[in-house]
């Protein structure tokens, strides 16, 4: 198992009304953060075929005044992250060899 932890805000974007430029900045920031940490973690992007299929589990930890997202809000919050992980692996995010799992848990207050 390989674990890469990323601390960043994951707003619920399913119902957010934001200017296209603000959305582009948010997505770029999220993708840059995830991409940089994947490269820094030295997770090799050319995983041997023996490691396929892969399960990528992304966990949102919510604390304080935030609350749990419903399923579709959780999936949309991880969209940029999922896209960047897939790009890092050199695949499309719909590739059947990789299963993306989104989950969430309450952290310390």
Coordinates of N, CA, C and O in Angstrom, one line a residue, residues 28-101:
X28 N -6.6 24.4 -11.0 CA -5.2 24.4 -11.2 C -4.4 24.3 -9.9 O -3.4 23.5 -9.8
X29 N -4.9 25.0 -8.9 CA -4.2 24.9 -7.6 C -4.3 23.5 -7.0 O -3.3 22.9 -6.5
X30 N -5.5 22.9 -7.1 CA -5.6 21.5 -6.6 C -4.8 20.5 -7.4 O -4.1 19.7 -6.8
X31 N -4.8 20.6 -8.7 CA -4.0 19.7 -9.5 C -2.5 19.9 -9.3 O -1.8 18.9 -9.2
X32 N -2.1 21.1 -9.2 CA -0.6 21.4 -8.9 C -0.2 20.8 -7.6 O 0.9 20.2 -7.5
X33 N -1.0 21.0 -6.6 CA -0.7 20.5 -5.2 C -0.6 19.0 -5.2 O 0.4 18.4 -4.8
X34 N -1.6 18.3 -5.8 CA -1.6 16.8 -5.9 C -0.4 16.3 -6.7 O 0.3 15.4 -6.3
X35 N -0.2 16.9 -7.9 CA 0.9 16.5 -8.8 C 2.2 16.7 -8.1 O 3.1 15.8 -8.2
X36 N 2.4 17.8 -7.5 CA 3.7 18.0 -6.8 C 4.0 17.0 -5.7 O 5.1 16.5 -5.6
X37 N 3.0 16.7 -4.9 CA 3.2 15.8 -3.8 C 3.3 14.4 -4.3 O 4.1 13.6 -3.8
X38 N 2.7 14.0 -5.4 CA 2.9 12.7 -6.0 C 4.4 12.5 -6.5 O 5.0 11.5 -6.3
X39 N 4.8 13.6 -7.2 CA 6.2 13.5 -7.7 C 7.2 13.5 -6.5 O 8.2 12.8 -6.5
X40 N 6.9 14.3 -5.5 CA 7.8 14.4 -4.3 C 7.8 13.1 -3.5 O 8.8 12.8 -2.9
X41 N 6.7 12.4 -3.5 CA 6.7 11.1 -2.8 C 7.4 10.0 -3.4 O 7.6 8.9 -2.8
X42 N 7.9 10.2 -4.7 CA 8.6 9.2 -5.4 C 7.8 8.0 -5.7 O 8.4 6.9 -5.9
X43 N 6.5 8.1 -5.8 CA 5.7 7.0 -6.3 C 5.9 7.0 -7.8 O 5.7 7.9 -8.5
X44 N 6.5 5.9 -8.2 CA 6.8 5.8 -9.6 C 5.6 5.7 -10.5 O 4.7 4.8 -10.2
X45 N 5.5 6.5 -11.5 CA 4.3 6.5 -12.3 C 4.2 5.4 -13.3 O 3.1 5.2 -13.9
X46 N 5.3 4.7 -13.6 CA 5.2 3.5 -14.5 C 5.2 2.3 -13.6 O 6.1 1.5 -13.6
X47 N 4.1 2.1 -12.9 CA 3.9 0.9 -12.1 C 3.9 -0.4 -12.9 O 3.3 -0.4 -14.0
X48 N 4.6 -1.4 -12.5 CA 4.6 -2.7 -13.3 C 3.2 -3.2 -13.4 O 2.4 -3.0 -12.6
X49 N 3.0 -4.0 -14.5 CA 1.7 -4.5 -14.7 C 1.2 -5.4 -13.6 O 0.0 -5.6 -13.4
X50 N 2.1 -5.9 -12.8 CA 1.7 -6.8 -11.7 C 0.9 -6.0 -10.6 O 0.2 -6.6 -9.9
X51 N 1.1 -4.7 -10.6 CA 0.3 -3.9 -9.6 C -1.0 -3.4 -10.1 O -1.7 -2.8 -9.4
X52 N -1.4 -3.8 -11.4 CA -2.7 -3.4 -11.9 C -3.6 -4.6 -11.6 O -3.2 -5.7 -11.7
X53 N -4.9 -4.4 -11.3 CA -5.6 -3.2 -11.2 C -5.3 -2.5 -9.9 O -4.9 -3.1 -8.9
X54 N -5.4 -1.2 -9.9 CA -5.2 -0.3 -8.8 C -6.5 0.2 -8.1 O -7.4 0.4 -8.8
X55 N -6.4 0.4 -6.8 CA -7.5 1.0 -6.1 C -6.9 2.3 -5.5 O -6.0 2.2 -4.7
X56 N -7.4 3.4 -5.9 CA -7.0 4.7 -5.4 C -8.1 5.2 -4.4 O -9.2 5.5 -4.9
X57 N -7.8 5.3 -3.2 CA -8.7 5.7 -2.2 C -8.4 7.2 -1.8 O -7.3 7.4 -1.3
X58 N -9.4 8.0 -1.9 CA -9.2 9.4 -1.6 C -10.1 9.7 -0.4 O -11.3 9.4 -0.5
X59 N -9.6 10.2 0.7 CA -10.3 10.5 1.9 C -10.4 11.9 2.3 O -9.3 12.5 2.4
X60 N -11.5 12.5 2.4 CA -11.7 13.8 2.9 C -11.9 13.8 4.4 O -12.7 13.0 4.9
X61 N -11.1 14.5 5.1 CA -11.2 14.6 6.6 C -11.8 16.0 6.9 O -11.3 17.0 6.5
X62 N -13.0 15.9 7.5 CA -13.7 17.2 7.8 C -13.7 17.4 9.3 O -13.7 16.5 10.1
X63 N -13.5 18.7 9.7 CA -13.4 19.0 11.1 C -14.1 20.3 11.4 O -14.6 21.0 10.5
X64 N -14.2 20.6 12.7 CA -14.8 21.9 13.1 C -16.2 22.1 12.6 O -17.0 21.2 12.9
X65 N -16.5 23.2 12.0 CA -17.9 23.5 11.6 C -18.3 22.8 10.3 O -19.4 22.8 9.9
X66 N -17.3 22.2 9.6 CA -17.7 21.5 8.3 C -18.5 20.3 8.6 O -18.5 19.7 9.7
X67 N -19.2 19.8 7.6 CA -19.9 18.5 7.8 C -19.7 17.6 6.6 O -19.1 18.0 5.6
X68 N -20.3 16.4 6.7 CA -20.1 15.4 5.7 C -20.8 15.8 4.4 O -21.9 16.5 4.5
X69 N -20.2 15.5 3.3 CA -20.9 15.8 2.0 C -21.7 14.5 1.6 O -21.4 13.4 2.0
X70 N -22.8 14.7 0.8 CA -23.4 13.6 0.3 C -22.6 13.0 -0.9 O -21.5 13.6 -1.2
X71 N -23.0 11.9 -1.4 CA -22.1 11.2 -2.4 C -21.7 12.0 -3.6 O -20.6 12.0 -4.0
X72 N -22.7 12.7 -4.2 CA -22.4 13.4 -5.4 C -21.5 14.6 -5.1 O -20.6 15.0 -5.9
X73 N -21.7 15.3 -4.0 CA -20.8 16.4 -3.6 C -19.4 15.9 -3.3 O -18.4 16.6 -3.7
X74 N -19.3 14.8 -2.7 CA -18.0 14.2 -2.4 C -17.2 13.9 -3.7 O -16.1 14.2 -3.8
X75 N -17.9 13.2 -4.6 CA -17.3 12.9 -5.9 C -16.9 14.1 -6.7 O -15.8 14.2 -7.2
X76 N -17.7 15.1 -6.7 CA -17.3 16.4 -7.4 C -16.2 17.1 -6.7 O -15.4 17.8 -7.4
X77 N -16.1 17.1 -5.4 CA -15.0 17.7 -4.7 C -13.7 17.1 -5.1 O -12.7 17.8 -5.1
X78 N -13.7 15.8 -5.4 CA -12.4 15.1 -5.7 C -12.1 15.1 -7.2 O -11.2 14.5 -7.6
X79 N -12.9 15.7 -8.0 CA -12.7 15.6 -9.5 C -11.3 16.1 -9.9 O -10.7 15.3 -10.7
X80 N -10.9 17.2 -9.5 CA -9.5 17.7 -9.9 C -8.5 16.8 -9.4 O -7.5 16.5 -10.1
X81 N -8.6 16.3 -8.2 CA -7.7 15.3 -7.6 C -7.6 14.0 -8.4 O -6.5 13.5 -8.8
X82 N -8.8 13.5 -8.7 CA -8.9 12.3 -9.5 C -8.2 12.5 -10.9 O -7.4 11.6 -11.3
X83 N -8.5 13.6 -11.5 CA -7.9 13.9 -12.8 C -6.4 13.9 -12.8 O -5.7 13.4 -13.6
X84 N -5.8 14.5 -11.7 CA -4.4 14.6 -11.6 C -3.7 13.3 -11.3 O -2.7 13.0 -11.8
X85 N -4.3 12.5 -10.4 CA -3.8 11.1 -10.2 C -3.8 10.3 -11.4 O -2.8 9.6 -11.7
X86 N -4.9 10.4 -12.2 CA -4.9 9.6 -13.5 C -3.8 10.1 -14.4 O -3.2 9.3 -15.1
X87 N -3.7 11.4 -14.5 CA -2.6 12.0 -15.4 C -1.2 11.5 -14.9 O -0.4 11.2 -15.8
X88 N -1.0 11.5 -13.7 CA 0.3 11.1 -13.1 C 0.5 9.6 -13.5 O 1.7 9.2 -13.8
X89 N -0.5 8.8 -13.5 CA -0.4 7.4 -13.8 C -0.3 7.2 -15.3 O -0.1 6.1 -15.8
X90 N -0.6 8.2 -16.1 CA -0.6 8.1 -17.5 C -1.8 7.5 -18.2 O -1.7 6.8 -19.2
X91 N -2.9 7.6 -17.5 CA -4.1 7.0 -18.0 C -5.3 8.0 -18.0 O -5.2 9.1 -17.4
X92 N -6.4 7.6 -18.5 CA -7.6 8.3 -18.4 C -8.3 8.0 -17.1 O -8.2 6.8 -16.6
X93 N -9.0 8.9 -16.5 CA -9.6 8.6 -15.2 C -10.8 7.6 -15.3 O -11.2 7.1 -14.3
X94 N -11.2 7.2 -16.5 CA -12.2 6.2 -16.7 C -11.6 4.8 -17.0 O -12.3 3.9 -17.3
X95 N -10.2 4.7 -17.0 CA -9.6 3.5 -17.3 C -10.1 2.4 -16.3 O -10.0 2.6 -15.1
X96 N -10.5 1.2 -16.8 CA -11.1 0.2 -16.0 C -10.0 -0.5 -15.1 O -10.4 -1.2 -14.1
X97 N -8.7 -0.2 -15.3 CA -7.7 -0.9 -14.5 C -7.6 -0.1 -13.1 O -6.9 -0.6 -12.2
X98 N -8.2 1.1 -13.0 CA -8.1 1.8 -11.8 C -9.5 2.1 -11.3 O -10.3 2.6 -12.0
X99 N -9.7 1.8 -10.0 CA -10.9 2.2 -9.3 C -10.6 3.3 -8.3 O -9.7 3.2 -7.5
X100 N -11.4 4.4 -8.5 CA -11.2 5.5 -7.6 C -12.4 5.4 -6.5 O -13.5 5.3 -6.9
X101 N -12.0 5.5 -5.3 CA -12.9 5.4 -4.1 C -12.8 6.7 -3.4 O -11.7 7.1 -3.0

